[in-house]
Amino acid sequence: MELIISIFLWALIPLIVGVMLGLDRIVTARMQGRKGPSVLQSIRDLLKLLGKKGSMVNRSQVAFVYLALALQAIAAFILIIGSDILTAFLLSGAGSFMMVVAALSVRSPYSHLGAHRELVQIMATEPVVMLVVLSMGYASGSFISSNLEGALVLTLPLAVIAMVPTLLIRLEKSPFDIATAHSEIVSGPYVELSGRTLGISKLAHWYELVVMFGIFLLFFSMSDPILDVVVKVIVLVTVVFAIALIDNSTARLTRWRMLRFSLTYCLGAVMLNLVILYLINGGVF
Amino acid sequence: MATRNDELSPWILHFDTGSCNGCDIEIWSLLTPRYDIERFGMINKGNPKHADILLVTGPVTKKCATRLKTLYDMMPDPKLVVACGDCASTGAPFVGCYNVCGGVDSVIPVDVYVPGCACRPEVLIDGVVMALQKWNEKRTMEEVKA
Amino acid sequence: MADTLTTLLVVLLVVAPLIGGLGSLAIFKLSAIRKIVISTAVVLITSVLGLSYLVLSNGAIDYNASDLSSISIIITLLDLVLIFAFICLAYKQKSILAALFAFLQLSALVFIEIGGVGEHGMVIHIDQLSLMMAFITSVIGSIICVYGLRYMEHYEKHGRFFAAMLLFLAAMNGAVFSNSLLWLFFFWELTTLCSYLLIGHTETEQAKRSAITAAEYTLGGGVALIFGIGLSMFYFDTVFIDQIPLGSSLAGLELLPLALMAVAAFTKSAQLPFQKWLLGAMVAPTPVSALLHSATMVNLGVYLLLRLIPNLHGTGFLITTIGMVGLISFLVTAVLAMTQSNAKRVLAYSTISNLGLIIACIGLDTSLALTAAMLLLLFHAISKALLFMSVGVVKEETGSEDIDAMEGLRAKLPLIAAAILIGISMMVLPPFGMFASKWLLSEAVTSLPILALFLVLGFGATLVYYAKWLGQVFTRGKETEVIEKHHTDRVYAFALIATAVIGFMATAGIGPILDGLINPYVSNVFDPTLSVRSLDLVSSLGVFPIMMVIMLAIIIVALVVRSTKLPPVMDVYACGESSEVRTGTFYYWSEERVAHLSQASNIGMYALLFGLLSVIVVLGVVA
Amino acid sequence: MTKTTLIPVGPQHPVFLEPLNISLKLKEETVVGAEINYGFNHRGLEKAMAADFRRTIYMCERICGICSFYHSTAYCQSMESLFKVEVPERARFIRLVMMECQRLTSHTLALGHTAEAMGYESLFMQLFREREALMRLVNDISGNRVHYSINTIGGVRRDIPMEKQKEMLSVLDGLETRFAKLAKVFKDDRTIKERTIGKGVLTKEMAKKYCVVGPVARASGIPEDIRTSYCRDLDFQPIVRDEGDSYARSMVRVDETFQSIQLIRKALTMLPEGPLEVPVKGNPSGEAFIRLEAPRGEVIYYVKAKGTVDLERIKVKTPAFVNVAALSAMVPGCEMPDIPVITVSVDPCICCTER
Amino acid sequence: MLSTVFRNLVSKPDTVKYPYAAADIPSGNRGRVEWNMDACILCGLCEKRCPTLAVKVDKRSGEITVQVPRCIACGVCIDVCSKDAITMTPEYSKPCYGKEVRSYQKEMKTVSE
Ligand code: SF4
Ligand code: SF4
Ligand code: SF4
Ligand code: SF4
Ligand code: SF4
Ligand code: SF4
Ligand code: SF4
Ligand code: SF4
């Protein structure tokens, strides 16, 4: 039964993420003093893209994009059925890898610049999230998300904080909207995608967001199912709001700046948390 | 008037073929809080491969003509072209300039002509919304062709 | 004493390549050598398969020292000849270091032989670990030799070359079968000789220099090994690996032999600070690189550490330091690999990096980590062979090994592009073995989360340099752009496809491999915790649904692709311009900074190793 | 071997409003070579403008939609000097007010554009929001949001009546307070500083060598502003900074907006009564040379007439022309992400550069 | 910036309702020109002085045509018309699928053959 619910949820991901992004767009618009689009706008965008034939530069590009979608979708699926979060995360990492290769597979300077920035982005976020996942596994002795201890946030508070910039990076929000920076490199890795292929890559990105946010929300698991949902929704809304705030009060930074920030502060925070936990658990160096 | 096409989410590409900047900035104004065309799901994409609507400003200078054609060709079907301002519609304010080919329609087909020098944001909104009404037509045409 | 068939197979695995080697040395004609090499390959592959069947069904195969005492004597004599050869070689190349190392080896060996070697033990012990190694050597090694047949056509001295190649395989098989450390030492040094010959094969100045560097480093390792053997005689009164006491019972100076053997392993596996020789070895023809990196040489060091696991397990700081060396090598070389433009150098760094990872796993000293180490070893060999052979073909077709020059390979050499794609996918993408091992390792690292930091950073860097390369291979302009297609030779195609198929089979058969080869060995020390349940890899911490991933991926891609007709082809976006666009390459850090990094880490690692040895000595003396 | 990236930025690029092409050579993301290509916006206006001198007012206005009023003013001034007429004081002040209004719209545009180039979308939105209030104001006064078209040879065609003056002042008051907040953001925001300070430096020597004008020159320590003479009765001091980087250029613009608001206030209080235009008769003849301080620096008009309806020659020297050229001295060595910011901080305008 | 952002968040957005509500066009706007053919004497001055050649005066048929996307609403024709036959309204011209041409017909006295 639970499996069916999970599969149902998984199928609904585009809808859920779409609405979430729509809300984010509205909030952003309101922060800028605009009215903003409708909540469903992101979904409409996706539908429109999927309905457009578009064009391609070469075949490998299209193939890699589809592969990226497959990997991300599976990653999200694994996460949602409550299986191994590490597997889910690694698969999603492989999905981003595929997107980068897709962007590199056309001879377009913008696409390449974007892809290389995306690579720096991977270098900046992957270690952090991976360490977060590992620390979750360490703290609760299992990577099966349904076995994770409740309220991990209490044992790993710094890891939770460190993940927020990572989410910011993954959501491509300023100051870290570096890979797609539309006013610099015309949306970078996505520049040569169009129509349906672009839609597919968007969808892949949505699934990736699900994996990222899913891992993040696992910190806030509660034993009581109703409380669980309530807490997670509150956390989600707060985080999205906070991200919108940061987005709206910063200029875009550069890729090395992002790497330095992420690898010093974020990684440092998770590491600190992990070391403290390790010492508490009686570990020795 | 726009409600029926609300479910669409047109993405915009803007190209200046030699305008005086007047109309360009009016297009930028569209993005900003006062006119906020994101209400209609429109986003300025700056990339022909992502765009659905091409907003052209300015009379087409000889050097820009080929670029305009390239950009137009790069846009995936179905696509719409809106000529923004008198220049883009007819090239009129620059009558007698030797390096001007004329309006946009001398290079690529135009769907909607937006008059005004400079065209006001309101007219631009009207123009884009009118263009959207052509969208469904074009899409069915696409399907028939396929 | 096993039955005749078994003996025949074992002998064949060592002797067949030896004979083949001698044969090719005697003949000058390539066509004849070709026949010899191919038949040797066939013999090797059938033998190893036969042996696998026997070992898997009947368990490990042992031969007692007392039964083979005559062979022991022959090996000792050959050993002396070998060292003498090294001395001559050092004299010829005017390498004081090599001469010094050879003399040290000689004196230690003489000292040990005079001390007398006990005969109560097994000189040959073929268990699942040996089998896995023999499999890698014989199958992958044979394929590389066959590949070399075509590749070496434009080179000279084929006889010598293939003699050294086949001898290499013989030495490897011999080394992994030996239980006697002295036998192991002989084969060990034999690989050093072979690598020297192969690296210096082209006889250019650079090749000679690289060859002698390699010889110096690995001879140094040999010194560490023979000293370790001597000390093991002194402390444990045995030269048989299985008789060395378990790690948990060792203390003080008794750790010294193990530490020395670990140092020997580091030199063979080119771990920091001994990585220089492997990078220099890049000047050799590609089949040599492929052989060194995937099927032979570097695996030997890791093999020794794996073999010594029961003795290292529970030695506390010793095994942790070993792990640290591996981990730091892993991270540093992964970062260095990002900055390289030459594909072979990228691969070289990635080899060091991956072997470092394996050693790090050994250092973690847990059941899961050990399993991960063995899986990594297997899959690394397969994918590296594939990648090296592909680079070789590219070099032949385009004249360059540079990643930049590989732009548009997909159109030029589709088969090679596919091989590189598969090779890299095996390294980083699910559901291939490397990926599964990565997952496993990540789960394993939770037992010592402090190490996780290195691991996660290294994984990030690994993704980057492979993405960069793969992207370059697939970079091309419009689909309709006309590109001259090159033809891939049949031999190359065979070698690449065979390796790829082995890779796929190993991935699909990860369950049987785990049950048959890996878990039995792991169970010597730990309770195996990784198993395959209903097509999922299940560890104590989580699950990796390999089959589900494969199936879902196929379904999703098939569904999506079926519903799509390919969109029309369009040129790239160049802001409306149609002028020339060019994509550059990214190396992230400048050469100087890289040199700086490798220098600093080398110094650090020397200090670490020196510290390790001195700590053992000091602690031992104090106790 | 490191292959460089060759990348055309423009003629259609999201950060450029206009068709400008900078051909960049990048080593990784560092610029090692930049070549600026012109000519996309060349319409041949100077040739077409050498026609009926009455029509030329409307044509020279359309050289550019950002400082259109400066162009028509400069042209009308040159014609007035050919006709040897003195415009009424009221007309002169109205022109001044409108010019400063246009400077406000232009500077807010430039600043917003800079913010957008840095990816600071909400700041861009806020600046344009304030700009929109201004636009409505000028629309009401002049009749058009962009091309005011109120200049005529001998004066202006529209008056600013009392009630509109009042409205104007109240709009400006509101604008000043809200803009002060945004200016503070521009001054103090850490991310903005990181993206602009020390980027695209143009030293005083280089600035002199490239003959840059306007805010670009003033940000490099050259106190050059023609308004010192034109606004003589308004006690005007140019704003100068020394750093010469993108930050300084933006800060000069920020400060100048407040200065413009002050100037408009003063001009409105001093607005003398009187006629709006003096009639001119006949056809012009002779030569005239006029300089004006446009938002981006001085614009120079040279007009030669031969006594017929058609002019003989018009030559326009525009500020962006020299400023854009200086770009090629600023970008080498900087990173790709700084290219848009530096370019926009110079505020390049192609339409008048190429006419 | 945060204070501005928060203020925006709680206050009403600045966005106009257009096209769902009437556009806010200032009374001083120069929108479009209209001809009053009763006053017009077909002198053709507006055609002559229009800077963009938007106006055509056909003296024979008594028709004045304005090509809407040519008119820059400069108001010159109004200034030159001695009969004040032309007026300017703040309402702007609408976009069109084609190039709109507006024509004004003067009642011609039929000339007897
Ligand atoms: S004549 Fe005009 S179009 Fe031809 S090259 Fe010269 S500027 Fe360009
Ligand atoms: S129509 Fe007018 S405002 Fe628009 S670009 Fe042309 S001249 Fe400029
Ligand atoms: S002087 Fe001006 S109008 Fe004449 S050709 Fe040169 S750019 Fe054109
Ligand atoms: S302006 Fe100069 S280049 Fe152009 S036509 Fe005249 S003389 Fe030739
Ligand atoms: S510098 Fe030239 S193009 Fe730029 S705003 Fe002024 S007149 Fe217009
Ligand atoms: S002088 Fe004028 S036309 Fe000639 S290159 Fe310079 S900007 Fe272009
Ligand atoms: S100027 Fe006036 S009277 Fe003469 S044709 Fe035009 S509208 Fe008619
Ligand atoms: S308003 Fe100006 S452009 Fe329009 S018709 Fe009258 S004169 Fe011509």
PDB file of N, CA and C in Angstrom, chain A residues 28 31-34 109-110 113-114 116-117 174-175 177 182-186 247-257 260, chain D residues 5-9 13-15 26 28-29 116-122 125-126 129 189-192 194-195 335-337 340:
ATOM      1  N   THR A  28       8.843  35.774  -5.325  1.00  0.00           N
ATOM      2  CA  THR A  28       9.915  36.614  -5.867  1.00  0.00           C
ATOM      3  C   THR A  28       9.330  37.874  -6.495  1.00  0.00           C
ATOM      4  N   MET A  31       8.211  40.257  -3.950  1.00  0.00           N
ATOM      5  CA  MET A  31       9.343  40.913  -3.293  1.00  0.00           C
ATOM      6  C   MET A  31       9.882  42.036  -4.159  1.00  0.00           C
ATOM      7  N   GLN A  32       9.698  41.897  -5.464  1.00  0.00           N
ATOM      8  CA  GLN A  32      10.179  42.941  -6.364  1.00  0.00           C
ATOM      9  C   GLN A  32       9.101  43.973  -6.646  1.00  0.00           C
ATOM     10  N   GLY A  33       7.962  43.826  -6.002  1.00  0.00           N
ATOM     11  CA  GLY A  33       6.887  44.772  -6.220  1.00  0.00           C
ATOM     12  C   GLY A  33       6.102  44.500  -7.477  1.00  0.00           C
ATOM     13  N   ARG A  34       6.150  43.261  -7.952  1.00  0.00           N
ATOM     14  CA  ARG A  34       5.384  42.905  -9.148  1.00  0.00           C
ATOM     15  C   ARG A  34       4.235  41.997  -8.749  1.00  0.00           C
ATOM     16  N   PRO A 109      30.296  27.856 -27.499  1.00  0.00           N
ATOM     17  CA  PRO A 109      31.063  28.401 -26.383  1.00  0.00           C
ATOM     18  C   PRO A 109      30.207  28.654 -25.151  1.00  0.00           C
ATOM     19  N   TYR A 110      28.984  29.125 -25.366  1.00  0.00           N
ATOM     20  CA  TYR A 110      28.150  29.420 -24.199  1.00  0.00           C
ATOM     21  C   TYR A 110      27.816  28.146 -23.449  1.00  0.00           C
ATOM     22  N   LEU A 113      30.908  27.039 -21.601  1.00  0.00           N
ATOM     23  CA  LEU A 113      31.153  27.844 -20.400  1.00  0.00           C
ATOM     24  C   LEU A 113      30.191  27.421 -19.306  1.00  0.00           C
ATOM     25  N   GLY A 114      28.934  27.261 -19.689  1.00  0.00           N
ATOM     26  CA  GLY A 114      27.934  26.849 -18.713  1.00  0.00           C
ATOM     27  C   GLY A 114      28.270  25.495 -18.135  1.00  0.00           C
ATOM     28  N   HIS A 116      31.150  24.046 -17.874  1.00  0.00           N
ATOM     29  CA  HIS A 116      32.284  24.083 -16.966  1.00  0.00           C
ATOM     30  C   HIS A 116      31.917  24.741 -15.648  1.00  0.00           C
ATOM     31  N   ARG A 117      31.038  25.723 -15.750  1.00  0.00           N
ATOM     32  CA  ARG A 117      30.561  26.314 -14.495  1.00  0.00           C
ATOM     33  C   ARG A 117      29.756  25.307 -13.712  1.00  0.00           C
ATOM     34  N   SER A 174      20.415  33.544  -7.339  1.00  0.00           N
ATOM     35  CA  SER A 174      21.487  34.469  -7.020  1.00  0.00           C
ATOM     36  C   SER A 174      21.733  34.394  -5.515  1.00  0.00           C
ATOM     37  N   PRO A 175      22.953  34.473  -4.989  1.00  0.00           N
ATOM     38  CA  PRO A 175      24.183  34.829  -5.689  1.00  0.00           C
ATOM     39  C   PRO A 175      24.863  33.665  -6.403  1.00  0.00           C
ATOM     40  N   ASP A 177      23.539  31.761  -9.049  1.00  0.00           N
ATOM     41  CA  ASP A 177      22.951  31.328 -10.324  1.00  0.00           C
ATOM     42  C   ASP A 177      24.022  31.429 -11.401  1.00  0.00           C
ATOM     43  N   HIS A 182      21.791  34.163 -17.055  1.00  0.00           N
ATOM     44  CA  HIS A 182      21.277  34.483 -18.395  1.00  0.00           C
ATOM     45  C   HIS A 182      21.852  35.767 -18.951  1.00  0.00           C
ATOM     46  N   SER A 183      22.274  36.670 -18.083  1.00  0.00           N
ATOM     47  CA  SER A 183      22.804  37.913 -18.637  1.00  0.00           C
ATOM     48  C   SER A 183      24.289  37.807 -18.947  1.00  0.00           C
ATOM     49  N   GLU A 184      24.892  36.665 -18.640  1.00  0.00           N
ATOM     50  CA  GLU A 184      26.295  36.508 -19.010  1.00  0.00           C
ATOM     51  C   GLU A 184      26.430  35.491 -20.128  1.00  0.00           C
ATOM     52  N   ILE A 185      25.950  34.287 -19.821  1.00  0.00           N
ATOM     53  CA  ILE A 185      26.201  33.212 -20.763  1.00  0.00           C
ATOM     54  C   ILE A 185      24.898  32.600 -21.251  1.00  0.00           C
ATOM     55  N   VAL A 186      23.881  33.438 -21.304  1.00  0.00           N
ATOM     56  CA  VAL A 186      22.636  33.065 -21.976  1.00  0.00           C
ATOM     57  C   VAL A 186      22.119  31.689 -21.532  1.00  0.00           C
ATOM     58  N   ASP A 247      17.964  35.449  -2.682  1.00  0.00           N
ATOM     59  CA  ASP A 247      18.002  35.681  -4.122  1.00  0.00           C
ATOM     60  C   ASP A 247      17.754  37.145  -4.434  1.00  0.00           C
ATOM     61  N   ASN A 248      16.843  37.739  -3.682  1.00  0.00           N
ATOM     62  CA  ASN A 248      16.440  39.098  -4.001  1.00  0.00           C
ATOM     63  C   ASN A 248      17.284  40.159  -3.334  1.00  0.00           C
ATOM     64  N   SER A 249      18.280  39.751  -2.589  1.00  0.00           N
ATOM     65  CA  SER A 249      19.098  40.801  -1.974  1.00  0.00           C
ATOM     66  C   SER A 249      20.580  40.570  -2.228  1.00  0.00           C
ATOM     67  N   THR A 250      20.891  39.888  -3.325  1.00  0.00           N
ATOM     68  CA  THR A 250      22.297  39.707  -3.644  1.00  0.00           C
ATOM     69  C   THR A 250      22.500  39.794  -5.152  1.00  0.00           C
ATOM     70  N   ALA A 251      23.721  40.152  -5.499  1.00  0.00           N
ATOM     71  CA  ALA A 251      24.115  40.094  -6.905  1.00  0.00           C
ATOM     72  C   ALA A 251      24.776  38.754  -7.142  1.00  0.00           C
ATOM     73  N   ARG A 252      24.947  38.409  -8.399  1.00  0.00           N
ATOM     74  CA  ARG A 252      25.556  37.123  -8.702  1.00  0.00           C
ATOM     75  C   ARG A 252      27.056  37.176  -8.429  1.00  0.00           C
ATOM     76  N   LEU A 253      27.561  36.124  -7.813  1.00  0.00           N
ATOM     77  CA  LEU A 253      29.003  36.060  -7.569  1.00  0.00           C
ATOM     78  C   LEU A 253      29.662  35.270  -8.694  1.00  0.00           C
ATOM     79  N   THR A 254      30.906  34.913  -8.490  1.00  0.00           N
ATOM     80  CA  THR A 254      31.599  34.171  -9.541  1.00  0.00           C
ATOM     81  C   THR A 254      31.832  32.728  -9.105  1.00  0.00           C
ATOM     82  N   ARG A 255      32.265  31.913 -10.066  1.00  0.00           N
ATOM     83  CA  ARG A 255      32.306  30.479  -9.781  1.00  0.00           C
ATOM     84  C   ARG A 255      33.330  30.119  -8.713  1.00  0.00           C
ATOM     85  N   TRP A 256      34.512  30.754  -8.737  1.00  0.00           N
ATOM     86  CA  TRP A 256      35.498  30.397  -7.712  1.00  0.00           C
ATOM     87  C   TRP A 256      35.033  30.833  -6.350  1.00  0.00           C
ATOM     88  N   ARG A 257      34.322  31.953  -6.347  1.00  0.00           N
ATOM     89  CA  ARG A 257      33.807  32.440  -5.078  1.00  0.00           C
ATOM     90  C   ARG A 257      32.837  31.417  -4.491  1.00  0.00           C
ATOM     91  N   ARG A 260      34.798  28.427  -3.186  1.00  0.00           N
ATOM     92  CA  ARG A 260      35.463  28.708  -1.914  1.00  0.00           C
ATOM     93  C   ARG A 260      34.441  28.746  -0.781  1.00  0.00           C
TER      94      ARG A 260
ATOM     95  N   THR D   5      38.872  29.859 -26.094  1.00  0.00           N
ATOM     96  CA  THR D   5      37.495  29.903 -26.554  1.00  0.00           C
ATOM     97  C   THR D   5      37.289  31.188 -27.346  1.00  0.00           C
ATOM     98  N   LEU D   6      36.640  31.059 -28.462  1.00  0.00           N
ATOM     99  CA  LEU D   6      36.353  32.234 -29.277  1.00  0.00           C
ATOM    100  C   LEU D   6      34.848  32.410 -29.236  1.00  0.00           C
ATOM    101  N   ILE D   7      34.420  33.540 -28.787  1.00  0.00           N
ATOM    102  CA  ILE D   7      33.005  33.645 -28.508  1.00  0.00           C
ATOM    103  C   ILE D   7      32.486  35.015 -28.882  1.00  0.00           C
ATOM    104  N   PRO D   8      31.485  35.050 -29.748  1.00  0.00           N
ATOM    105  CA  PRO D   8      30.908  36.336 -30.071  1.00  0.00           C
ATOM    106  C   PRO D   8      29.892  36.739 -29.019  1.00  0.00           C
ATOM    107  N   VAL D   9      30.062  37.904 -28.453  1.00  0.00           N
ATOM    108  CA  VAL D   9      29.051  38.420 -27.528  1.00  0.00           C
ATOM    109  C   VAL D   9      28.299  39.496 -28.298  1.00  0.00           C
ATOM    110  N   HIS D  13      22.511  39.684 -27.651  1.00  0.00           N
ATOM    111  CA  HIS D  13      22.937  39.048 -26.411  1.00  0.00           C
ATOM    112  C   HIS D  13      22.059  39.628 -25.312  1.00  0.00           C
ATOM    113  N   PRO D  14      21.616  38.785 -24.389  1.00  0.00           N
ATOM    114  CA  PRO D  14      20.639  39.281 -23.419  1.00  0.00           C
ATOM    115  C   PRO D  14      21.091  40.503 -22.629  1.00  0.00           C
ATOM    116  N   VAL D  15      22.381  40.698 -22.476  1.00  0.00           N
ATOM    117  CA  VAL D  15      22.766  41.846 -21.663  1.00  0.00           C
ATOM    118  C   VAL D  15      22.864  43.119 -22.496  1.00  0.00           C
ATOM    119  N   LEU D  26      38.798  33.814 -24.948  1.00  0.00           N
ATOM    120  CA  LEU D  26      38.887  33.469 -23.532  1.00  0.00           C
ATOM    121  C   LEU D  26      39.858  32.319 -23.331  1.00  0.00           C
ATOM    122  N   GLU D  28      40.139  29.723 -20.545  1.00  0.00           N
ATOM    123  CA  GLU D  28      39.172  29.357 -19.531  1.00  0.00           C
ATOM    124  C   GLU D  28      38.144  30.482 -19.488  1.00  0.00           C
ATOM    125  N   GLU D  29      38.061  31.208 -18.353  1.00  0.00           N
ATOM    126  CA  GLU D  29      37.098  32.312 -18.364  1.00  0.00           C
ATOM    127  C   GLU D  29      37.789  33.655 -18.351  1.00  0.00           C
ATOM    128  N   GLU D 116      21.177  44.428 -13.459  1.00  0.00           N
ATOM    129  CA  GLU D 116      20.740  43.248 -14.200  1.00  0.00           C
ATOM    130  C   GLU D 116      21.948  42.448 -14.693  1.00  0.00           C
ATOM    131  N   ALA D 117      22.969  43.165 -15.145  1.00  0.00           N
ATOM    132  CA  ALA D 117      24.156  42.475 -15.646  1.00  0.00           C
ATOM    133  C   ALA D 117      24.852  41.706 -14.539  1.00  0.00           C
ATOM    134  N   MET D 118      24.682  42.180 -13.307  1.00  0.00           N
ATOM    135  CA  MET D 118      25.286  41.474 -12.181  1.00  0.00           C
ATOM    136  C   MET D 118      24.394  40.382 -11.648  1.00  0.00           C
ATOM    137  N   GLY D 119      23.229  40.234 -12.249  1.00  0.00           N
ATOM    138  CA  GLY D 119      22.298  39.233 -11.755  1.00  0.00           C
ATOM    139  C   GLY D 119      21.547  39.692 -10.516  1.00  0.00           C
ATOM    140  N   TYR D 120      21.529  41.003 -10.290  1.00  0.00           N
ATOM    141  CA  TYR D 120      20.813  41.524  -9.123  1.00  0.00           C
ATOM    142  C   TYR D 120      19.441  41.955  -9.603  1.00  0.00           C
ATOM    143  N   GLU D 121      18.591  40.974  -9.815  1.00  0.00           N
ATOM    144  CA  GLU D 121      17.351  41.240 -10.501  1.00  0.00           C
ATOM    145  C   GLU D 121      16.433  42.166  -9.725  1.00  0.00           C
ATOM    146  N   SER D 122      16.385  41.984  -8.417  1.00  0.00           N
ATOM    147  CA  SER D 122      15.397  42.776  -7.696  1.00  0.00           C
ATOM    148  C   SER D 122      15.806  44.250  -7.638  1.00  0.00           C
ATOM    149  N   MET D 125      14.739  45.670 -10.826  1.00  0.00           N
ATOM    150  CA  MET D 125      13.298  45.902 -10.819  1.00  0.00           C
ATOM    151  C   MET D 125      12.966  47.176 -10.048  1.00  0.00           C
ATOM    152  N   GLN D 126      13.607  47.366  -8.906  1.00  0.00           N
ATOM    153  CA  GLN D 126      13.290  48.550  -8.098  1.00  0.00           C
ATOM    154  C   GLN D 126      13.689  49.826  -8.828  1.00  0.00           C
ATOM    155  N   ARG D 129      11.296  50.489 -11.437  1.00  0.00           N
ATOM    156  CA  ARG D 129      10.028  50.913 -10.865  1.00  0.00           C
ATOM    157  C   ARG D 129      10.045  52.420 -10.630  1.00  0.00           C
ATOM    158  N   ASP D 189      26.135  47.325  -0.718  1.00  0.00           N
ATOM    159  CA  ASP D 189      25.900  45.885  -0.814  1.00  0.00           C
ATOM    160  C   ASP D 189      27.217  45.136  -1.057  1.00  0.00           C
ATOM    161  N   ARG D 190      27.422  44.104  -0.261  1.00  0.00           N
ATOM    162  CA  ARG D 190      28.709  43.402  -0.341  1.00  0.00           C
ATOM    163  C   ARG D 190      28.889  42.709  -1.686  1.00  0.00           C
ATOM    164  N   THR D 191      27.809  42.099  -2.160  1.00  0.00           N
ATOM    165  CA  THR D 191      27.957  41.363  -3.422  1.00  0.00           C
ATOM    166  C   THR D 191      28.219  42.324  -4.581  1.00  0.00           C
ATOM    167  N   ILE D 192      27.564  43.470  -4.539  1.00  0.00           N
ATOM    168  CA  ILE D 192      27.797  44.438  -5.621  1.00  0.00           C
ATOM    169  C   ILE D 192      29.231  44.918  -5.579  1.00  0.00           C
ATOM    170  N   GLU D 194      31.730  43.394  -4.460  1.00  0.00           N
ATOM    171  CA  GLU D 194      32.619  42.325  -4.905  1.00  0.00           C
ATOM    172  C   GLU D 194      32.677  42.249  -6.424  1.00  0.00           C
ATOM    173  N   ARG D 195      31.524  42.524  -7.038  1.00  0.00           N
ATOM    174  CA  ARG D 195      31.491  42.399  -8.485  1.00  0.00           C
ATOM    175  C   ARG D 195      32.030  43.628  -9.217  1.00  0.00           C
ATOM    176  N   GLU D 335      37.603  38.534 -15.987  1.00  0.00           N
ATOM    177  CA  GLU D 335      36.917  37.259 -16.163  1.00  0.00           C
ATOM    178  C   GLU D 335      35.655  37.447 -16.982  1.00  0.00           C
ATOM    179  N   MET D 336      35.239  36.382 -17.631  1.00  0.00           N
ATOM    180  CA  MET D 336      34.021  36.434 -18.441  1.00  0.00           C
ATOM    181  C   MET D 336      32.831  37.028 -17.680  1.00  0.00           C
ATOM    182  N   PRO D 337      32.550  36.614 -16.452  1.00  0.00           N
ATOM    183  CA  PRO D 337      31.382  37.183 -15.780  1.00  0.00           C
ATOM    184  C   PRO D 337      31.477  38.686 -15.565  1.00  0.00           C
ATOM    185  N   PRO D 340      29.977  41.575 -18.906  1.00  0.00           N
ATOM    186  CA  PRO D 340      28.749  42.347 -18.970  1.00  0.00           C
ATOM    187  C   PRO D 340      28.756  43.515 -17.991  1.00  0.00           C
TER     188      PRO D 340
END
